[in-house]
Amino acid sequence: MEKSEHLDLYQQMVVIRILEGRSAELYQQGKIGGFLHLYIGQEAVSTGLISARKPQDRVITAYRDHGVAINCGISAKEVMAELLGKATGVSGGKGGSMHLADVNNNFWGGHAIVGSHLPIAAGLALGDVYQKQDGVTICMFGDGATNIGYFHEALNLSKVWKLPVLWVCENNQYGMGTTVERASAVSEIRQKADGYAMKNDNVDGMDIMKVREKALEMIEEIRSGSGPQFLEINTYRFRGHSMGDPERYRQQEEIRKWQENDPIGIYRRYLVEEKIASEEELNGEDKKANEIVEDAVHFAESSPEPAAEELFKNIYVEEGR
Amino acid sequence: MAKITMRQAISQALWEEMERDPKVFILGQEVGVWGGTYAVTKGFYDHFGADRVRDTPISEAAIIGSAIGAAIAGTRPVAELMTINFAFSAMDHIVNQSAKMHYMFNGQMVLPLVIRTVGGGGRQLGATHSQTPDAIFAHFPGLKVVAPGTPADAKGLLKAAIRSNDPIMFIEHATLYQIRGEVPDGDYIVPIGKSTVQRSGDHVTIVTYSKMLELSLKAAEQLAKDGIEAEIVDLRTLRPLDMEPVIESFKKTNRAVIVEEGWKSFGVGAEISAQIYEHAFDYVDAPIKRVAQKEVPLPYNRNLEQMALPQVEDIIKAVKEVL
């Protein structure tokens, strides 16, 4: 990996961290509506994973999607503008926090019904197979999604049809406030892939280099025709499920323990120890990231609201209500 | 022009569209090797091959979900749900996903998706296999709902649906497959979202669609013997709903009976009558009547089932009440 590539990934992680923090503030100020699910703590998962894709590889995820959007190449401006519901948002202000997408960057959303995007991911891969394209679909979902029927239908179908999908479970230990042990018959989620005779693995989601390495290996195997594979990535969200989470289900001690493994801290140490970048250089990246987010907030706040005529646009491609 | 069955008309539309556009493919339970549970896709598997006629597991959510994914990825899937009753197992994908994605992502995703399915009662299949829940699907903006009542419309509307870039529920009726009618050969397109007058008359307007068109036409024949000429408007598409021919007819007859196979409460008739009152209140000469299924889960026993379903006599009675 080139140094510039490392610095880029590092910057993406810091942008996500700062953007999420600023989003929380804007939410508390009433500038962001609806639900807001923060990615803080999980930055290494999508940054590592998506750094391993090629341009033709599709990405689709659940509602905790701001970080994934940034990693897919959507600007912080367009993400922030969408959170504020502005016309300049990546979904024109009609989607909101949970429904970011940019098909030009091969990012297929932001889906808010738990597990529902898994069959759609199988379909994206089917579309590639049908059109003889060599893309791999990377489908991310939480541990909670592995308990709903869609998960099982989608995994089964992908295996039966040998679809090029990398199923990625971001196991952040809780489905809202319910621990994996209280909700899933197996606590090691990857075991569920065994039920579909699907090759599977797991990786430490706090270490971006480990995530990236594993993802590179699995994506290329899938591209070479292995059929779908399943990757469980262990991680932890440092904040609540959403902004309205009283967090009665976990102890501060547990959060503190995981925070010792802060994914940005781990990557930072790695870059310095391997002499890839100096502390000063990384501080410089932090500063740049901060500027990117502040520019994005300014852009979003000064952007126009969607015009009233947008209300009836894009219900259908063709005429009709 | 040839006189063919509804089944042949639907099959012809599918076949011709698959020949015309390689992006069109079929997926669903038993659509391939079996040839379709209603034999609509008989011969397709041998001709088009396993890639374009894809047998799926019994996984309704995965059938519709994967069809959505394939559609936004640039193909034109025709997904078959064996019966509309099974659509409830895919409700999330039909309602929360297909109907929303174009709008919610601000036009970025385009869903040229047809969901072919089969509804209706009258075959003693019991409560879970006999429903006519068309109105439910017509409730959602973002989805189009088409339900033809003649072989010609079935062909023309299905071809239009396959060429459309919007998600469409195409609801066939299980007891209409064997009816025959004149169907134009080749490229015959009926536009989606256009109601049509199937029979002219001056005394009363009957608004109906799908299977109930057949019954309404029979009722009209009998009424004609008593000197009552009914005008029949066939909706053909429930969403987007074309009320123009309905209102035009009503302004002439000033009386209406709405006939649907589904339940009356919150149904198609409720919507149509409300719109007539909204748009043509000054023309109302009698309270609008609705003929619909009795408010019970459809029973298995033949006599009980027929008691619950709308009959020709019910339509005649309703017409005489509004005159």
Short mmCIF file of C-alpha atoms in Angstrom, two decimals, chain B residues 107-271:
data_model
loop_
_atom_site.label_atom_id
_atom_site.label_comp_id
_atom_site.label_asym_id
_atom_site.label_seq_id
_atom_site.Cartn_x
_atom_site.Cartn_y
_atom_site.Cartn_z
CA GLY B 107 -34.90 9.12 -8.75
CA GLN B 108 -31.47 7.47 -8.66
CA MET B 109 -32.87 3.95 -8.69
CA VAL B 110 -35.20 2.81 -11.45
CA LEU B 111 -37.27 -0.34 -10.99
CA PRO B 112 -38.53 -1.89 -14.24
CA LEU B 113 -40.19 -4.65 -12.27
CA VAL B 114 -43.33 -6.64 -12.98
CA ILE B 115 -44.81 -8.82 -10.28
CA ARG B 116 -47.20 -11.24 -11.96
CA THR B 117 -49.58 -12.86 -9.55
CA VAL B 118 -52.93 -14.60 -9.39
CA GLY B 119 -55.87 -13.68 -7.22
CA GLY B 120 -59.52 -14.47 -6.76
CA GLY B 121 -61.80 -17.03 -5.19
CA GLY B 122 -64.33 -19.53 -6.44
CA ARG B 123 -62.22 -22.64 -6.65
CA GLN B 124 -62.81 -24.07 -3.18
CA LEU B 125 -59.29 -23.38 -2.04
CA GLY B 126 -60.30 -22.14 1.37
CA ALA B 127 -59.70 -18.89 3.16
CA THR B 128 -55.93 -18.59 2.73
CA HIS B 129 -55.83 -19.25 -1.02
CA SER B 130 -58.85 -17.35 -2.30
CA GLN B 131 -58.37 -13.70 -1.53
CA THR B 132 -58.84 -10.65 -3.72
CA PRO B 133 -56.75 -8.10 -1.82
CA ASP B 134 -56.15 -5.85 -4.85
CA ALA B 135 -57.23 -2.72 -3.01
CA ILE B 136 -54.46 -3.14 -0.45
CA PHE B 137 -51.79 -2.91 -3.13
CA ALA B 138 -53.55 0.02 -4.79
CA HIS B 139 -53.18 1.94 -1.54
CA PHE B 140 -49.48 2.65 -2.01
CA PRO B 141 -48.14 5.53 -4.10
CA GLY B 142 -45.10 4.31 -6.00
CA LEU B 143 -46.66 1.02 -6.99
CA LYS B 144 -48.86 0.50 -10.05
CA VAL B 145 -51.63 -2.08 -9.94
CA VAL B 146 -53.04 -3.63 -13.09
CA ALA B 147 -55.81 -6.24 -13.26
CA PRO B 148 -57.10 -7.11 -16.73
CA GLY B 149 -60.53 -8.60 -17.43
CA THR B 150 -60.18 -9.62 -21.09
CA PRO B 151 -57.56 -11.59 -23.04
CA ALA B 152 -56.77 -8.60 -25.26
CA ASP B 153 -56.22 -6.31 -22.28
CA ALA B 154 -54.16 -8.99 -20.56
CA LYS B 155 -51.78 -9.11 -23.51
CA GLY B 156 -51.64 -5.40 -24.13
CA LEU B 157 -51.29 -4.42 -20.50
CA LEU B 158 -48.65 -7.04 -19.73
CA LYS B 159 -46.54 -5.86 -22.65
CA ALA B 160 -46.93 -2.29 -21.43
CA ALA B 161 -46.01 -3.38 -17.91
CA ILE B 162 -42.84 -5.15 -19.04
CA ARG B 163 -41.78 -2.04 -20.97
CA SER B 164 -42.57 0.27 -18.07
CA ASN B 165 -39.83 1.49 -15.74
CA ASP B 166 -42.05 1.43 -12.67
CA PRO B 167 -42.81 -1.44 -10.28
CA ILE B 168 -46.12 -3.01 -11.24
CA MET B 169 -48.37 -5.57 -9.58
CA PHE B 170 -50.00 -7.43 -12.46
CA ILE B 171 -52.94 -9.30 -10.96
CA GLU B 172 -54.45 -12.10 -13.00
CA HIS B 173 -57.60 -13.94 -11.99
CA ALA B 174 -57.45 -17.68 -11.41
CA THR B 175 -60.82 -18.36 -13.04
CA LEU B 176 -60.26 -16.18 -16.10
CA TYR B 177 -57.40 -18.14 -17.68
CA GLN B 178 -59.71 -20.18 -19.88
CA ILE B 179 -61.96 -17.36 -21.12
CA ARG B 180 -61.55 -16.61 -24.82
CA GLY B 181 -61.48 -13.37 -26.72
CA GLU B 182 -60.14 -11.65 -29.81
CA VAL B 183 -56.52 -10.67 -29.27
CA PRO B 184 -54.49 -8.66 -31.79
CA ASP B 185 -51.35 -10.41 -33.03
CA GLY B 186 -47.86 -9.06 -32.44
CA ASP B 187 -47.05 -5.78 -30.80
CA TYR B 188 -50.30 -4.85 -29.13
CA ILE B 189 -49.98 -2.38 -26.26
CA VAL B 190 -52.70 -1.19 -23.91
CA PRO B 191 -51.58 1.82 -21.89
CA ILE B 192 -51.44 1.45 -18.12
CA GLY B 193 -53.68 3.82 -16.20
CA LYS B 194 -56.56 4.00 -18.67
CA SER B 195 -60.07 2.83 -17.85
CA THR B 196 -62.31 1.86 -20.75
CA VAL B 197 -65.98 1.46 -21.57
CA GLN B 198 -66.66 -2.22 -22.29
CA ARG B 199 -70.38 -1.82 -22.95
CA SER B 200 -72.42 1.26 -23.71
CA GLY B 201 -75.74 2.12 -22.08
CA ASP B 202 -77.72 5.08 -20.86
CA HIS B 203 -79.48 3.95 -17.70
CA VAL B 204 -76.82 3.00 -15.17
CA THR B 205 -73.03 2.91 -14.88
CA ILE B 206 -71.44 -0.30 -13.67
CA VAL B 207 -67.83 0.21 -12.61
CA THR B 208 -65.81 -2.98 -12.33
CA TYR B 209 -62.63 -4.81 -13.35
CA SER B 210 -61.01 -8.26 -13.65
CA LYS B 211 -63.30 -11.26 -13.02
CA MET B 212 -66.24 -9.05 -12.09
CA LEU B 213 -66.25 -7.66 -15.63
CA GLU B 214 -67.39 -11.09 -16.82
CA LEU B 215 -70.23 -11.15 -14.28
CA SER B 216 -71.19 -7.55 -14.98
CA LEU B 217 -71.44 -8.22 -18.71
CA LYS B 218 -73.73 -11.20 -17.99
CA ALA B 219 -75.85 -9.04 -15.68
CA ALA B 220 -76.07 -6.34 -18.36
CA GLU B 221 -77.32 -8.87 -20.91
CA GLN B 222 -80.13 -9.94 -18.59
CA LEU B 223 -80.96 -6.35 -17.69
CA ALA B 224 -81.21 -5.51 -21.38
CA LYS B 225 -84.07 -7.98 -21.64
CA ASP B 226 -85.95 -5.75 -19.20
CA GLY B 227 -85.07 -2.68 -21.24
CA ILE B 228 -82.29 -1.56 -18.89
CA GLU B 229 -79.09 -0.58 -20.67
CA ALA B 230 -76.07 -0.61 -18.41
CA GLU B 231 -72.81 1.10 -19.34
CA ILE B 232 -69.83 -0.86 -18.06
CA VAL B 233 -66.57 0.88 -17.26
CA ASP B 234 -63.61 -1.48 -16.82
CA LEU B 235 -60.95 0.11 -14.62
CA ARG B 236 -58.15 -2.24 -15.81
CA THR B 237 -55.64 -0.30 -13.71
CA LEU B 238 -56.35 0.44 -10.04
CA ARG B 239 -53.34 2.73 -9.59
CA PRO B 240 -52.91 5.14 -11.23
CA LEU B 241 -56.71 5.26 -11.31
CA ASP B 242 -58.35 6.77 -14.38
CA MET B 243 -61.69 8.17 -13.25
CA GLU B 244 -62.43 10.10 -16.44
CA PRO B 245 -64.54 7.46 -18.22
CA VAL B 246 -66.30 6.72 -14.91
CA ILE B 247 -67.25 10.35 -14.32
CA GLU B 248 -68.18 10.86 -17.95
CA SER B 249 -70.48 7.85 -17.87
CA PHE B 250 -71.97 8.82 -14.52
CA LYS B 251 -72.80 12.31 -15.75
CA LYS B 252 -74.86 10.58 -18.44
CA THR B 253 -76.57 7.90 -16.32
CA ASN B 254 -76.61 9.60 -12.89
CA ARG B 255 -76.59 6.19 -11.23
CA ALA B 256 -73.78 3.78 -10.41
CA VAL B 257 -73.15 0.29 -9.15
CA ILE B 258 -69.58 -0.70 -8.36
CA VAL B 259 -68.75 -4.38 -8.55
CA GLU B 260 -65.62 -5.88 -7.04
CA GLU B 261 -64.71 -9.35 -5.86
CA GLY B 262 -62.84 -8.21 -2.76
CA TRP B 263 -64.39 -7.20 0.51
CA LYS B 264 -66.54 -4.09 0.56
CA SER B 265 -64.94 -2.39 3.55
CA PHE B 266 -62.14 -0.01 2.56
CA GLY B 267 -62.29 -1.49 -0.93
CA VAL B 268 -62.23 -0.42 -4.58
CA GLY B 269 -65.93 0.44 -4.46
CA ALA B 270 -65.39 2.72 -1.49
CA GLU B 271 -62.76 4.65 -3.41
#
